Each structure stands twice: as C-alpha cells, then as structure tokens.
PDB file of C-alpha atoms in Angstrom:
ATOM      1  CA  ALA A  19     116.108 140.564  49.135  1.00 73.00           C
ATOM      2  CA  LEU A  20     116.666 137.961  51.890  1.00 76.00           C
ATOM      3  CA  ALA A  21     120.369 137.827  50.877  1.00 77.00           C
ATOM      4  CA  LEU A  22     120.738 141.541  51.330  1.00 79.00           C
ATOM      5  CA  SER A  23     118.739 141.424  54.515  1.00 84.00           C
ATOM      6  CA  ALA A  24     120.903 138.718  55.905  1.00 80.00           C
ATOM      7  CA  LEU A  25     123.994 140.827  55.179  1.00 78.00           C
ATOM      8  CA  ALA A  26     122.356 143.825  56.870  1.00 85.00           C
ATOM      9  CA  ALA A  27     121.448 141.744  59.952  1.00 85.00           C
ATOM     10  CA  THR A  28     125.220 140.740  60.067  1.00 81.00           C
ATOM     11  CA  TYR A  29     126.431 144.307  60.097  1.00 81.00           C
ATOM     12  CA  ARG A  30     123.814 145.364  62.821  1.00 87.00           C
ATOM     13  CA  GLY A  31     125.412 142.499  64.898  1.00 82.00           C
ATOM     14  CA  ASP A  32     122.319 140.271  64.956  1.00 84.00           C
ATOM     15  CA  GLU A  33     123.972 137.092  64.275  1.00 83.00           C
ATOM     16  CA  TYR A  34     120.914 134.796  64.860  1.00 83.00           C
ATOM     17  CA  GLN A  35     118.713 136.896  62.527  1.00 86.00           C
ATOM     18  CA  ALA A  36     121.426 136.891  59.882  1.00 83.00           C
ATOM     19  CA  VAL A  37     121.732 133.138  59.822  1.00 84.00           C
ATOM     20  CA  THR A  38     117.964 132.602  59.939  1.00 86.00           C
ATOM     21  CA  LEU A  39     117.568 134.942  56.864  1.00 85.00           C
ATOM     22  CA  ALA A  40     120.514 133.424  55.091  1.00 83.00           C
ATOM     23  CA  ARG A  41     119.104 129.924  55.504  1.00 85.00           C
ATOM     24  CA  GLN A  42     115.696 131.133  54.102  1.00 87.00           C
ATOM     25  CA  ALA A  43     117.483 132.706  51.178  1.00 85.00           C
ATOM     26  CA  PHE A  44     119.288 129.347  50.339  1.00 83.00           C
ATOM     27  CA  GLU A  45     115.973 127.531  50.372  1.00 87.00           C
ATOM     28  CA  ILE A  46     114.467 129.908  47.754  1.00 88.00           C
ATOM     29  CA  LEU A  47     117.406 130.896  45.641  1.00 86.00           C
ATOM     30  CA  PRO A  48     117.983 128.824  42.530  1.00 89.00           C
ATOM     31  CA  LYS A  49     121.478 127.090  42.230  1.00 87.00           C
ATOM     32  CA  GLU A  50     122.231 129.254  39.255  1.00 90.00           C
ATOM     33  CA  ALA A  51     121.869 132.492  41.210  1.00 89.00           C
ATOM     34  CA  ILE A  52     125.524 132.553  42.170  1.00 91.00           C
ATOM     35  CA  VAL A  53     126.012 136.231  43.125  1.00 90.00           C
ATOM     36  CA  PRO A  54     123.093 136.023  45.655  1.00 86.00           C
ATOM     37  CA  ARG A  55     124.417 132.818  47.019  1.00 88.00           C
ATOM     38  CA  ILE A  56     127.967 134.415  47.518  1.00 91.00           C
ATOM     39  CA  VAL A  57     126.363 137.194  49.442  1.00 86.00           C
ATOM     40  CA  VAL A  58     124.402 134.753  51.635  1.00 86.00           C
ATOM     41  CA  ASN A  59     127.500 132.840  52.434  1.00 89.00           C
ATOM     42  CA  LEU A  60     129.485 135.962  53.115  1.00 87.00           C
ATOM     43  CA  ALA A  61     126.655 136.943  55.497  1.00 86.00           C
ATOM     44  CA  MET A  62     126.568 133.640  56.996  1.00 87.00           C
ATOM     45  CA  GLY A  63     130.321 133.386  57.421  1.00 90.00           C
ATOM     46  CA  ASP A  64     130.541 136.972  59.097  1.00 88.00           C
ATOM     47  CA  ALA A  65     127.525 135.951  61.403  1.00 86.00           C
ATOM     48  CA  TYR A  66     129.120 132.675  62.472  1.00 89.00           C
ATOM     49  CA  ARG A  67     132.462 134.255  62.880  1.00 89.00           C
ATOM     50  CA  ASP A  68     130.746 137.009  65.208  1.00 86.00           C
ATOM     51  CA  ALA A  69     128.988 134.171  67.086  1.00 86.00           C
ATOM     52  CA  ASP A  70     132.364 132.290  67.485  1.00 89.00           C
ATOM     53  CA  ASN A  71     131.257 129.276  65.274  1.00 91.00           C
ATOM     54  CA  VAL A  72     134.364 129.040  63.528  1.00 91.00           C
ATOM     55  CA  ALA A  73     133.817 125.786  61.710  1.00 91.00           C
ATOM     56  CA  ALA A  74     130.558 127.158  60.203  1.00 92.00           C
ATOM     57  CA  ALA A  75     132.223 130.388  59.428  1.00 93.00           C
ATOM     58  CA  SER A  76     135.125 128.728  57.648  1.00 94.00           C
ATOM     59  CA  GLN A  77     132.637 126.652  55.709  1.00 94.00           C
ATOM     60  CA  ALA A  78     130.669 129.531  54.536  1.00 93.00           C
ATOM     61  CA  TYR A  79     133.704 131.693  53.543  1.00 95.00           C
ATOM     62  CA  THR A  80     135.212 128.562  51.649  1.00 95.00           C
ATOM     63  CA  GLN A  81     132.008 128.200  49.707  1.00 94.00           C
ATOM     64  CA  ALA A  82     131.810 131.884  48.906  1.00 94.00           C
ATOM     65  CA  ILE A  83     135.379 131.836  47.687  1.00 96.00           C
ATOM     66  CA  GLY A  84     134.754 128.793  45.389  1.00 95.00           C
ATOM     67  CA  MET A  85     131.627 130.242  44.030  1.00 95.00           C
ATOM     68  CA  SER A  86     133.429 133.658  43.400  1.00 94.00           C
ATOM     69  CA  GLN A  87     136.179 131.757  41.562  1.00 93.00           C
ATOM     70  CA  SER A  88     133.679 129.815  39.339  1.00 93.00           C
ATOM     71  CA  ILE A  89     132.348 133.037  37.918  1.00 94.00           C
ATOM     72  CA  GLY A  90     135.710 134.700  37.553  1.00 91.00           C
ATOM     73  CA  ASN A  91     135.382 137.068  40.478  1.00 90.00           C
ATOM     74  CA  THR A  92     138.835 136.851  41.659  1.00 90.00           C
ATOM     75  CA  LEU A  93     138.666 140.137  43.636  1.00 88.00           C
ATOM     76  CA  GLY A  94     135.596 138.735  45.541  1.00 89.00           C
ATOM     77  CA  ALA A  95     137.616 135.484  46.219  1.00 93.00           C
ATOM     78  CA  MET A  96     140.729 137.503  47.375  1.00 93.00           C
ATOM     79  CA  VAL A  97     138.492 139.612  49.888  1.00 91.00           C
ATOM     80  CA  MET A  98     136.770 136.493  51.274  1.00 94.00           C
ATOM     81  CA  ALA A  99     139.941 134.637  51.497  1.00 96.00           C
ATOM     82  CA  ASN A 100     141.532 137.379  53.518  1.00 95.00           C
ATOM     83  CA  ASP A 101     138.521 137.069  55.896  1.00 93.00           C
ATOM     84  CA  LEU A 102     139.161 133.428  56.074  1.00 96.00           C
ATOM     85  CA  ALA A 103     142.870 133.736  56.773  1.00 97.00           C
ATOM     86  CA  ARG A 104     142.216 136.051  59.638  1.00 94.00           C
ATOM     87  CA  LEU A 105     139.772 133.562  60.970  1.00 94.00           C
ATOM     88  CA  GLN A 106     142.207 130.855  60.627  1.00 96.00           C
ATOM     89  CA  ARG A 107     144.986 132.901  62.379  1.00 95.00           C
ATOM     90  CA  SER A 108     142.501 133.723  65.235  1.00 91.00           C
ATOM     91  CA  GLN A 109     142.440 129.912  65.793  1.00 91.00           C
ATOM     92  CA  GLY A 110     146.211 129.731  65.949  1.00 93.00           C
ATOM     93  CA  ARG A 111     146.337 127.713  62.702  1.00 95.00           C
ATOM     94  CA  LEU A 112     149.148 129.839  61.428  1.00 97.00           C
ATOM     95  CA  HIS A 113     150.299 127.373  58.712  1.00 98.00           C
ATOM     96  CA  LEU A 114     146.811 127.227  57.322  1.00 97.00           C
ATOM     97  CA  ALA A 115     146.329 131.008  57.304  1.00 98.00           C
ATOM     98  CA  ALA A 116     149.841 131.402  55.845  1.00 98.00           C
ATOM     99  CA  ASN A 117     148.711 129.193  52.856  1.00 98.00           C
ATOM    100  CA  THR A 118     145.389 131.140  52.484  1.00 98.00           C
ATOM    101  CA  TYR A 119     147.364 134.492  52.408  1.00 98.00           C
ATOM    102  CA  ARG A 120     149.755 133.002  49.795  1.00 97.00           C
ATOM    103  CA  GLN A 121     146.869 132.056  47.593  1.00 96.00           C
ATOM    104  CA  VAL A 122     145.635 135.577  47.766  1.00 96.00           C
ATOM    105  CA  LEU A 123     149.018 136.901  46.737  1.00 95.00           C
ATOM    106  CA  GLU A 124     149.175 134.410  43.972  1.00 93.00           C
ATOM    107  CA  TRP A 125     145.717 135.464  42.762  1.00 92.00           C
ATOM    108  CA  GLY A 126     146.872 139.264  43.023  1.00 89.00           C
ATOM    109  CA  GLN A 127     149.585 138.616  40.484  1.00 83.00           C
ATOM    110  CA  SER A 128     147.178 138.990  37.566  1.00 72.00           C
ATOM    111  CA  ARG A 129     147.031 142.155  35.400  1.00 59.00           C
ATOM    112  CA  LEU A 130     144.406 143.585  37.709  1.00 64.00           C
ATOM    113  CA  ARG A 131     146.062 144.018  41.201  1.00 66.00           C
ATOM    114  CA  PRO A 132     143.513 145.207  43.801  1.00 76.00           C
ATOM    115  CA  HIS A 133     145.857 147.064  46.167  1.00 82.00           C
ATOM    116  CA  TYR A 134     143.687 146.649  49.252  1.00 86.00           C
ATOM    117  CA  ALA A 135     143.120 142.998  48.999  1.00 91.00           C
ATOM    118  CA  VAL A 136     146.889 142.393  48.072  1.00 93.00           C
ATOM    119  CA  GLY A 137     148.010 144.810  50.856  1.00 94.00           C
ATOM    120  CA  GLN A 138     145.811 143.058  53.391  1.00 94.00           C
ATOM    121  CA  ALA A 139     147.195 139.621  52.508  1.00 96.00           C
ATOM    122  CA  LEU A 140     150.864 141.061  52.564  1.00 96.00           C
ATOM    123  CA  VAL A 141     150.228 142.500  56.165  1.00 97.00           C
ATOM    124  CA  GLY A 142     148.541 139.312  57.457  1.00 97.00           C
ATOM    125  CA  TYR A 143     151.211 137.252  55.991  1.00 98.00           C
ATOM    126  CA  GLY A 144     153.927 139.491  57.517  1.00 97.00           C
ATOM    127  CA  ASP A 145     152.347 139.239  60.894  1.00 97.00           C
ATOM    128  CA  ILE A 146     152.645 135.577  60.766  1.00 98.00           C
ATOM    129  CA  LEU A 147     156.097 135.830  59.618  1.00 98.00           C
ATOM    130  CA  ARG A 148     156.779 137.990  62.705  1.00 97.00           C
ATOM    131  CA  GLU A 149     155.232 135.368  64.898  1.00 96.00           C
ATOM    132  CA  TRP A 150     157.626 132.886  63.435  1.00 97.00           C
ATOM    133  CA  ASN A 151     160.411 135.166  64.066  1.00 97.00           C
ATOM    134  CA  GLN A 152     161.282 135.377  60.412  1.00 98.00           C
ATOM    135  CA  LEU A 153     161.824 139.234  60.812  1.00 97.00           C
ATOM    136  CA  GLN A 154     163.506 140.130  57.631  1.00 97.00           C
ATOM    137  CA  ALA A 155     160.938 138.440  55.556  1.00 98.00           C
ATOM    138  CA  ALA A 156     158.207 139.953  57.851  1.00 97.00           C
ATOM    139  CA  GLU A 157     159.529 143.466  57.523  1.00 97.00           C
ATOM    140  CA  GLN A 158     159.585 143.173  53.725  1.00 97.00           C
ATOM    141  CA  HIS A 159     156.120 141.931  53.428  1.00 97.00           C
ATOM    142  CA  LEU A 160     154.706 144.422  55.898  1.00 97.00           C
ATOM    143  CA  GLN A 161     156.570 147.447  54.230  1.00 97.00           C
ATOM    144  CA  GLU A 162     154.877 146.256  50.859  1.00 95.00           C
ATOM    145  CA  GLY A 163     151.594 145.587  52.386  1.00 95.00           C
ATOM    146  CA  VAL A 164     151.596 149.021  54.029  1.00 95.00           C
ATOM    147  CA  ARG A 165     152.424 150.621  50.618  1.00 94.00           C
ATOM    148  CA  GLN A 166     149.662 148.643  48.909  1.00 91.00           C
ATOM    149  CA  CYS A 167     147.114 149.471  51.590  1.00 91.00           C
ATOM    150  CA  GLU A 168     148.080 153.156  51.134  1.00 91.00           C
ATOM    151  CA  ARG A 169     147.637 153.046  47.448  1.00 88.00           C
ATOM    152  CA  GLY A 170     144.268 151.307  47.893  1.00 84.00           C
ATOM    153  CA  GLY A 171     143.091 153.742  50.685  1.00 84.00           C
ATOM    154  CA  TYR A 172     142.824 150.849  53.109  1.00 84.00           C
ATOM    155  CA  ARG A 173     143.452 152.696  56.290  1.00 90.00           C
ATOM    156  CA  ARG A 174     142.698 149.965  58.817  1.00 90.00           C
ATOM    157  CA  TYR A 175     145.235 147.612  57.602  1.00 89.00           C
ATOM    158  CA  GLN A 176     147.696 150.357  56.802  1.00 92.00           C
ATOM    159  CA  ILE A 177     147.756 151.131  60.462  1.00 94.00           C
ATOM    160  CA  PHE A 178     147.689 147.560  61.519  1.00 94.00           C
ATOM    161  CA  GLY A 179     150.767 146.983  59.139  1.00 94.00           C
ATOM    162  CA  GLN A 180     152.591 149.910  60.635  1.00 96.00           C
ATOM    163  CA  ALA A 181     152.085 148.733  63.978  1.00 96.00           C
ATOM    164  CA  THR A 182     153.112 145.281  63.374  1.00 95.00           C
ATOM    165  CA  LEU A 183     156.039 146.677  61.606  1.00 94.00           C
ATOM    166  CA  ALA A 184     157.108 148.695  64.782  1.00 95.00           C
ATOM    167  CA  HIS A 185     156.994 145.314  66.618  1.00 93.00           C
ATOM    168  CA  VAL A 186     159.166 143.791  64.177  1.00 95.00           C
ATOM    169  CA  ARG A 187     161.630 146.558  64.438  1.00 92.00           C
TER     170      ARG A 187
END
C-alpha cells in the first residue's frame, strides 16, 4: 500500500511525501518483494526528477531497471530506461542518453516488440542525432519512431517526433 501511495503522491506533484512514503515502504518490504520495490523505485525516481535531484533520480531508475530485468520484465525495464535517458539528455549527457536509448532498442528486438517503448526510444535517439547534426540518421530514426508511436497509440511522443522531424527538415 505504501508503494502505491508513494506513486500516487508523485503523480499529485508532492515530491516530499512521495520520497517519505517510498523510504517507509523500503523499510518494511521484504527483499523478495521485487514488484513493489520496482514501484517504489519508480516513484522515487519520478519524485527526485521533479525535485531536480538528478543523481538520486538516476540511481532510483537504474535500480528499478535492474530489478525489472532480474524478473524478466523487459517492457518495464524499457519504459524506465526511456525515463532515465530523458533525464540524462536533460543534463546534457548526450552520449550516455544515446547509449541508454540504444539499450532500449536492443531490448526491443525481441519477439514482443512494444511499439510505444521502442517508438519513444527511436524518437529520443533521433533527437540526439539531430543535435549532433547527423540529419539523415536522425530523420530515419524519427520517422520510424513516429510510426511506432502511432502503432502503439502514444500520441505525446508521436507529436514530439513529428516536431523534431520538422526541425531536421
């Protein structure tokens, strides 16, 4: 219950309450309660990100990604890795963000290809390529990312991808 309350506090914009509840949840959750611990790390990552504590947010996202991978939840790892890459990009750590997006794309090569997570990574990576003035590669990644986001019903990144594609052109 504390894990979900921490996540709810994050979505309400109450970063302090989210971190407080998340810390309490960590104290009482057994080590083997992986899924609730993933939720707690996600809540902490989002709360720290919103509070501009980039180091703590990165650590929380990284832990959540590792836990998700440990239980075979590749989709969850992909979604959180996209969050981590956006955070890295916002810090100007473009090479690190590009590596994180490439990891998401590698995970997305499996038989189950979640369109929205792959599309988001393609758009994010395409934006970095645009920043690096690798315009042809950027255009290719952005076009495919927009298609994947459209197929997955992920409008926010579909629109971001289209706007970034306009900048490339």
